[in-house]
Amino acid sequence: MNAQTLTIPITNLNSEKDVELINKLLSEIENLDEYTVNLDAKTINVSAKKLWKVSPKIYETLKQNNFKIDSVEKSYPVLNMTCASCASSSQANLNRQLGVVNAEVNYGNGMGKIEYIPTLVSPENLKNALVEVGYDLVIDESKNQDEEIEQLHEEKYKTLKNKVIWALIFGIPLFIIGMFFMDMPYGNYIMWALSTPILFIFGQQFFVGAWKQLKNKSANMDTLVVLSTSVAYIFSVFNTLFPEYWHSKGLHAHPYFEAAGLIIVFILIGKLIEERAKGNTSEAIKKLIGLQPNTVSVVKDGNQVEVKIEDVQIGDLIVAKPGDKIAVDGIIVSGESFIDESSLTGEPIPVEKGIDANVYSGTLNQNSPIQYKALKVGNDTLLAQIIQSVKNAQGSKAPVQQLVDKIAGVFVPIVIIIAILTFITWLVLGQENALTMALLSMITVLVIACPCALGLATPTAIMVGMGKGAEQGILIKNAESLELAKKIDTIILDKTGTITEGKPKVQELVWFDDSAKNILYTIENNSQHPLAKAITEHIGKQDILPELKIEDVSGKGLKANILNNVYYVGKTSWITELNIQINENVKQAIQDFSTKNYTTSFFGNDEKVLGLIGISDEIKTTSVEAIKAFHEKGIEVWMVTGDNEFSANAIAKQVGIDQVVANALPNDKMNIIKDLQQKGKVVAMIGDGINDSAALAQADVSIAMGNGSDIAIDVAEVTLIGGDLTKIDHAINLSTQTVKTIHQNLFWAFIYNVIGIPIAAGVLYPINGFLLDPMIAGAAMALSSVSVVTNSLLLKYKKI
């Protein structure tokens, strides 16, 4: 076999040191023939005979050592899957394609989450690879993709429903004749005529699927169904045409047309119920998509024009009347109203918004008309990002699913071996009618052993759990976080914007010379400091003085020159350095502000302090309740903040936090998390700022406040829309309930097969003469999948 080559682009390949490290890492990978690292092109060239086997190890090694592969990650619907083995088969096929970094196919929602290198492989290549093995990939990324997929599912459901109806029309008389009138004249031929269309017309999909699997040297549930029904059908045809063969041996030639036909009927019914139930698990996505209107009123040349949502452009002026949904993300330019944001945040109380306030797609304008300017449209809106995140999350796999996938991958071959051993055992140990018993038992084993329940156990629970979270304003980006959240034993909170509102306000401004109000207003009005706006708002509108020069004195404050007079605004510690005299009134005011936990700034000139400014960031009303809930769960709570020790301890005391670390730099936060993890703690980090991003990346479960920075939200695995800390408690409860449901599903799916297969093989026959009928086995197999999906759907109704 000739060696294959691959060129992997690395975005952060920046130095000879990186080249040296990559060369060392690649040298340790087995079966890799050649490799070169090109620093100028930022690429790695590798060569191997079976590169599809070696490349996953290369990708994994690079990622573990923080090298970023220039790849994209997208989710596409995978079609024509009939069971969990299909998901394993299609996933394995995708991972064999050179340029695919990782692929996960989820049977529960029919989605394939694929990370690939676009310079090496295209979605068209991936689609063609799946079509060759009997599956398909929907790679159309148009705005109508969701509607098209929904239509495909509806058409599939209708087709399946029609097949079930016709299969029952033929199956009911087949059952009656087979059970009660088998000795009627030409009964065998009538059953033959009734069972044939059931198998080869209404059950054609199983035969087509099994043939495609056979061509690719694989097997799935279709293989089991086809083997069992074909054996029963052929055996029955032989018995009908050549009954004398069995009569010569003193045996009755009993046909099993009803078993072959009704197995297909029961499995089709089970598939219909399963398809319906699986559709219900994605209701959260449908609800979110339904939040966006189809058309909006846009102001053009002074007139209101109705346009389609996809035609809205950034900068368009949109009118929202009372009762209208906000179409895109924007900023109000005219009017005031209450906006119901419960669809995004889960909070039932409408928010009052006026000019310059942000509005978000999917929310509802309640009581007054407003006009807003479009800032984000299409896939860039908050609602669109939430929908995409939920889709990606529902397509991701929990760690427990990896074991299930491995079992599902080898399940069908093992069942076929068990069925053959069952046949041989009955043939050797059976006495009268040994061949008939052997065939029936083998057919029953093939029918009852289906990996569908195993395949549905985890993904259906994950889909429902994440959908429920999204409806409550808890956006979970992957299944691993959902599974891990219940294990959290330590929570680290940032202070500003997490425990507090993150909106500093001037609580008190004490004047010792209030004639200088317009001077302070002029200085702060021209300052870029984050607190400047809070100060000007507190003072109120004043006349702005001319001839202003401002100098920023690093770490101390502002020095301003107005009309040849010098003024200072800054930290109180700067007063001593400037040799400004302070009297007892000023000293007392500074002490009072300190007691009230204010951040204190002074305003003065060369001679005296003119005023003191007391600023504080209010604690969120839900912070105390949330921290109390964490303690009730036995979770240790830390506050790690860049703020000063006095302020940090005062806030911690008010909300009841266990451990406090003040004056912490971003790397300090990350190192604290590392230390706790080394002690065996499962750490959740909650933050909202860019300075929290390193700590969020290090944590076992990272949670960003939805009102925080984009970088923090991108890094975090969980986002709380609206920034309510009590939702973390809800997220932990949701994790506990979801994992419990997964374990219940897996227990029943395993127990079903552990008990069902031996009974089907006939272990009870020597004890009490019981031998499971193949028809009953078909019904039990269908019921197992339905029961798993139903149990997952019950999650919807549990309180978190």
Short mmCIF file of C-alpha atoms in Angstrom, two decimals, residues 431-676:
data_model
loop_
_atom_site.label_atom_id
_atom_site.label_comp_id
_atom_site.label_asym_id
_atom_site.label_seq_id
_atom_site.Cartn_x
_atom_site.Cartn_y
_atom_site.Cartn_z
CA GLN A 431 -35.05 -34.02 20.75
CA GLU A 432 -38.40 -33.99 18.94
CA ASN A 433 -38.75 -31.03 16.50
CA ALA A 434 -35.14 -30.02 17.27
CA LEU A 435 -34.69 -28.24 13.92
CA THR A 436 -37.92 -26.28 14.30
CA MET A 437 -37.02 -25.30 17.87
CA ALA A 438 -33.50 -24.35 16.78
CA LEU A 439 -34.80 -22.12 13.99
CA LEU A 440 -37.44 -20.46 16.18
CA SER A 441 -34.99 -19.78 19.01
CA MET A 442 -32.40 -18.38 16.62
CA ILE A 443 -35.03 -16.10 15.03
CA THR A 444 -36.23 -14.92 18.46
CA VAL A 445 -32.67 -14.06 19.58
CA LEU A 446 -32.11 -12.05 16.41
CA VAL A 447 -35.38 -10.18 16.86
CA ILE A 448 -35.26 -9.37 20.57
CA ALA A 449 -31.64 -8.16 20.63
CA CYS A 450 -31.72 -4.62 19.29
CA PRO A 451 -29.22 -1.90 20.27
CA CYS A 452 -31.77 0.89 19.71
CA ALA A 453 -32.65 1.28 23.40
CA LEU A 454 -28.95 1.50 24.28
CA GLY A 455 -28.36 4.07 21.57
CA LEU A 456 -31.30 6.23 22.63
CA ALA A 457 -30.65 6.08 26.40
CA THR A 458 -28.11 8.92 26.64
CA PRO A 459 -28.83 11.28 23.71
CA THR A 460 -32.58 11.57 24.31
CA ALA A 461 -32.01 12.49 27.98
CA ILE A 462 -29.28 14.98 26.99
CA MET A 463 -31.54 16.59 24.36
CA VAL A 464 -34.44 17.01 26.75
CA GLY A 465 -32.18 18.23 29.57
CA MET A 466 -30.43 20.84 27.45
CA GLY A 467 -33.68 21.98 25.92
CA LYS A 468 -35.16 22.44 29.38
CA GLY A 469 -32.06 24.40 30.42
CA ALA A 470 -32.32 26.69 27.38
CA GLU A 471 -35.94 27.47 28.23
CA GLN A 472 -34.82 28.50 31.75
CA GLY A 473 -32.01 30.76 30.51
CA ILE A 474 -29.28 28.18 31.18
CA LEU A 475 -27.29 27.67 27.98
CA ILE A 476 -25.16 24.50 28.20
CA LYS A 477 -22.65 24.11 25.36
CA ASN A 478 -21.76 20.41 25.68
CA ALA A 479 -23.00 17.18 27.19
CA GLU A 480 -19.84 16.68 29.26
CA SER A 481 -20.58 19.84 31.27
CA LEU A 482 -24.16 18.74 31.86
CA GLU A 483 -22.96 15.38 33.17
CA LEU A 484 -20.17 16.89 35.30
CA ALA A 485 -22.15 19.72 36.93
CA LYS A 486 -23.71 17.39 39.52
CA LYS A 487 -20.22 16.55 40.81
CA ILE A 488 -19.23 20.18 41.56
CA ASP A 489 -17.95 20.50 45.14
CA THR A 490 -16.20 23.90 44.89
CA ILE A 491 -17.45 27.09 43.28
CA ILE A 492 -15.21 30.11 42.60
CA LEU A 493 -16.98 33.41 42.03
CA ASP A 494 -15.65 36.64 40.65
CA LYS A 495 -17.03 39.69 42.53
CA THR A 496 -17.78 42.50 40.12
CA GLY A 497 -20.56 41.64 37.69
CA THR A 498 -21.00 38.19 39.20
CA ILE A 499 -21.94 38.67 42.85
CA THR A 500 -22.49 42.39 42.32
CA GLU A 501 -24.35 44.18 39.53
CA GLY A 502 -21.14 45.28 37.81
CA LYS A 503 -22.54 48.79 37.49
CA PRO A 504 -20.78 51.09 39.99
CA LYS A 505 -22.91 53.98 41.25
CA VAL A 506 -22.11 57.10 43.23
CA GLN A 507 -23.81 56.43 46.54
CA GLU A 508 -22.75 59.67 48.25
CA LEU A 509 -20.99 62.88 47.20
CA VAL A 510 -20.02 65.09 50.17
CA TRP A 511 -19.19 68.69 49.27
CA PHE A 512 -16.89 70.89 51.32
CA ASP A 513 -17.19 73.60 48.65
CA ASP A 514 -20.20 73.04 46.38
CA SER A 515 -19.33 76.01 44.19
CA ALA A 516 -16.89 73.67 42.42
CA LYS A 517 -19.63 71.34 41.07
CA ASN A 518 -19.28 72.52 37.48
CA ILE A 519 -15.48 72.07 37.70
CA LEU A 520 -15.79 68.38 38.71
CA TYR A 521 -18.53 67.92 36.07
CA THR A 522 -16.26 69.41 33.37
CA ILE A 523 -13.36 67.12 34.33
CA GLU A 524 -15.43 63.93 34.47
CA ASN A 525 -17.38 64.80 31.32
CA ASN A 526 -14.07 64.81 29.42
CA SER A 527 -12.67 61.70 31.10
CA GLN A 528 -12.65 58.16 29.68
CA HIS A 529 -12.55 56.58 33.15
CA PRO A 530 -15.28 53.92 33.70
CA LEU A 531 -16.54 55.81 36.80
CA ALA A 532 -16.72 59.19 35.05
CA LYS A 533 -20.24 58.62 33.71
CA ALA A 534 -21.50 57.55 37.16
CA ILE A 535 -20.14 60.78 38.66
CA THR A 536 -21.60 63.10 36.00
CA GLU A 537 -25.00 61.40 36.28
CA HIS A 538 -24.97 61.90 40.06
CA ILE A 539 -23.98 65.59 39.87
CA GLY A 540 -26.54 66.40 37.19
CA LYS A 541 -26.19 68.67 34.15
CA GLN A 542 -23.74 71.59 34.71
CA ASP A 543 -22.13 74.26 32.55
CA ILE A 544 -18.93 73.00 30.94
CA LEU A 545 -15.94 75.27 31.51
CA PRO A 546 -13.46 76.17 28.70
CA GLU A 547 -9.68 75.75 28.44
CA LEU A 548 -9.50 72.29 30.00
CA LYS A 549 -6.33 70.19 30.00
CA ILE A 550 -6.39 66.70 31.57
CA GLU A 551 -3.40 64.54 32.54
CA ASP A 552 -3.86 60.90 33.60
CA VAL A 553 -1.48 60.18 36.53
CA SER A 554 -1.01 56.39 36.41
CA GLY A 555 -2.36 54.53 39.46
CA LYS A 556 -3.43 57.75 41.21
CA GLY A 557 -6.07 59.70 39.28
CA LEU A 558 -6.57 62.76 37.09
CA LYS A 559 -4.75 66.14 37.14
CA ALA A 560 -6.72 68.88 35.42
CA ASN A 561 -5.91 72.49 34.50
CA ILE A 562 -8.95 74.76 34.10
CA LEU A 563 -8.46 78.49 33.50
CA ASN A 564 -4.90 78.19 34.90
CA ASN A 565 -6.11 76.54 38.13
CA VAL A 566 -5.02 72.96 39.01
CA TYR A 567 -7.49 70.33 40.30
CA TYR A 568 -7.16 66.68 41.24
CA VAL A 569 -9.56 63.70 41.21
CA GLY A 570 -8.29 60.38 42.48
CA LYS A 571 -7.49 57.97 45.30
CA THR A 572 -7.51 59.34 48.86
CA SER A 573 -3.95 58.03 49.32
CA TRP A 574 -2.86 60.67 46.77
CA ILE A 575 -3.92 63.50 49.16
CA THR A 576 -0.88 62.98 51.43
CA GLU A 577 1.54 62.82 48.52
CA LEU A 578 0.18 66.13 47.17
CA ASN A 579 0.52 67.73 50.65
CA ILE A 580 -3.11 68.83 50.57
CA GLN A 581 -4.33 69.83 53.99
CA ILE A 582 -7.33 67.94 55.39
CA ASN A 583 -9.43 68.93 58.38
CA GLU A 584 -11.41 66.79 60.84
CA ASN A 585 -14.56 66.93 58.68
CA VAL A 586 -12.71 65.39 55.74
CA LYS A 587 -11.10 62.73 57.93
CA GLN A 588 -14.47 61.80 59.44
CA ALA A 589 -16.10 61.59 55.97
CA ILE A 590 -13.33 59.28 54.68
CA GLN A 591 -13.79 57.04 57.73
CA ASP A 592 -17.59 56.97 57.24
CA PHE A 593 -17.21 56.02 53.57
CA SER A 594 -14.77 53.24 54.53
CA THR A 595 -17.26 51.85 57.08
CA LYS A 596 -19.96 51.82 54.40
CA ASN A 597 -17.64 49.83 52.07
CA TYR A 598 -17.46 52.62 49.49
CA THR A 599 -14.61 53.03 47.07
CA THR A 600 -13.62 56.61 47.96
CA SER A 601 -12.23 59.25 45.60
CA PHE A 602 -11.41 62.84 46.47
CA PHE A 603 -11.79 66.05 44.46
CA GLY A 604 -9.58 68.99 45.39
CA ASN A 605 -7.06 71.65 44.45
CA ASP A 606 -3.56 72.47 45.71
CA GLU A 607 -4.93 73.87 48.95
CA LYS A 608 -7.83 71.71 50.13
CA VAL A 609 -10.25 68.85 49.52
CA LEU A 610 -13.37 70.21 47.80
CA GLY A 611 -15.43 67.00 47.89
CA LEU A 612 -15.45 63.25 48.56
CA ILE A 613 -17.08 60.73 46.21
CA GLY A 614 -18.36 57.42 47.64
CA ILE A 615 -18.86 54.73 44.96
CA SER A 616 -20.09 51.18 45.37
CA ASP A 617 -21.30 48.26 43.26
CA GLU A 618 -24.59 46.90 44.60
CA ILE A 619 -24.96 43.21 45.40
CA LYS A 620 -27.42 41.38 43.15
CA THR A 621 -30.65 40.55 44.93
CA THR A 622 -30.23 36.85 44.07
CA SER A 623 -26.60 36.42 45.21
CA VAL A 624 -27.36 35.69 48.88
CA GLU A 625 -30.08 33.18 47.93
CA ALA A 626 -27.77 31.44 45.43
CA ILE A 627 -24.81 31.11 47.85
CA LYS A 628 -27.15 29.74 50.53
CA ALA A 629 -28.34 27.10 48.06
CA PHE A 630 -24.71 26.14 47.28
CA HIS A 631 -23.99 25.65 50.99
CA GLU A 632 -27.10 23.47 51.37
CA LYS A 633 -25.62 21.19 48.69
CA GLY A 634 -22.34 20.98 50.63
CA ILE A 635 -20.47 23.08 48.06
CA GLU A 636 -17.55 25.22 49.24
CA VAL A 637 -17.78 28.78 47.89
CA TRP A 638 -14.78 31.02 47.16
CA MET A 639 -14.64 34.63 46.00
CA VAL A 640 -11.50 35.47 44.03
CA THR A 641 -11.38 39.12 42.98
CA GLY A 642 -9.00 41.79 41.83
CA ASP A 643 -10.60 44.24 44.27
CA ASN A 644 -8.95 45.31 47.52
CA GLU A 645 -9.05 43.12 50.62
CA PHE A 646 -11.30 45.39 52.70
CA SER A 647 -13.97 45.66 50.00
CA ALA A 648 -13.76 41.93 49.15
CA ASN A 649 -14.18 40.85 52.79
CA ALA A 650 -17.12 43.23 53.30
CA ILE A 651 -18.98 41.77 50.27
CA ALA A 652 -18.12 38.19 51.33
CA LYS A 653 -19.53 38.81 54.81
CA GLN A 654 -22.79 40.16 53.39
CA VAL A 655 -23.41 37.15 51.11
CA GLY A 656 -21.92 34.43 53.34
CA ILE A 657 -18.88 33.30 51.35
CA ASP A 658 -16.39 30.83 52.90
CA GLN A 659 -13.03 31.80 51.39
CA VAL A 660 -11.86 35.15 50.02
CA VAL A 661 -8.82 35.97 47.88
CA ALA A 662 -8.41 39.69 47.10
CA ASN A 663 -6.03 41.62 44.80
CA ALA A 664 -5.99 38.57 42.50
CA LEU A 665 -4.57 38.83 38.99
CA PRO A 666 -6.04 36.67 36.15
CA ASN A 667 -3.24 34.09 36.53
CA ASP A 668 -3.82 33.97 40.30
CA LYS A 669 -7.40 32.86 39.69
CA MET A 670 -6.21 30.14 37.32
CA ASN A 671 -3.54 28.90 39.75
CA ILE A 672 -6.03 28.73 42.65
CA ILE A 673 -8.24 26.49 40.49
CA LYS A 674 -5.24 24.29 39.60
CA ASP A 675 -4.35 23.88 43.27
CA LEU A 676 -7.91 22.89 44.17
#
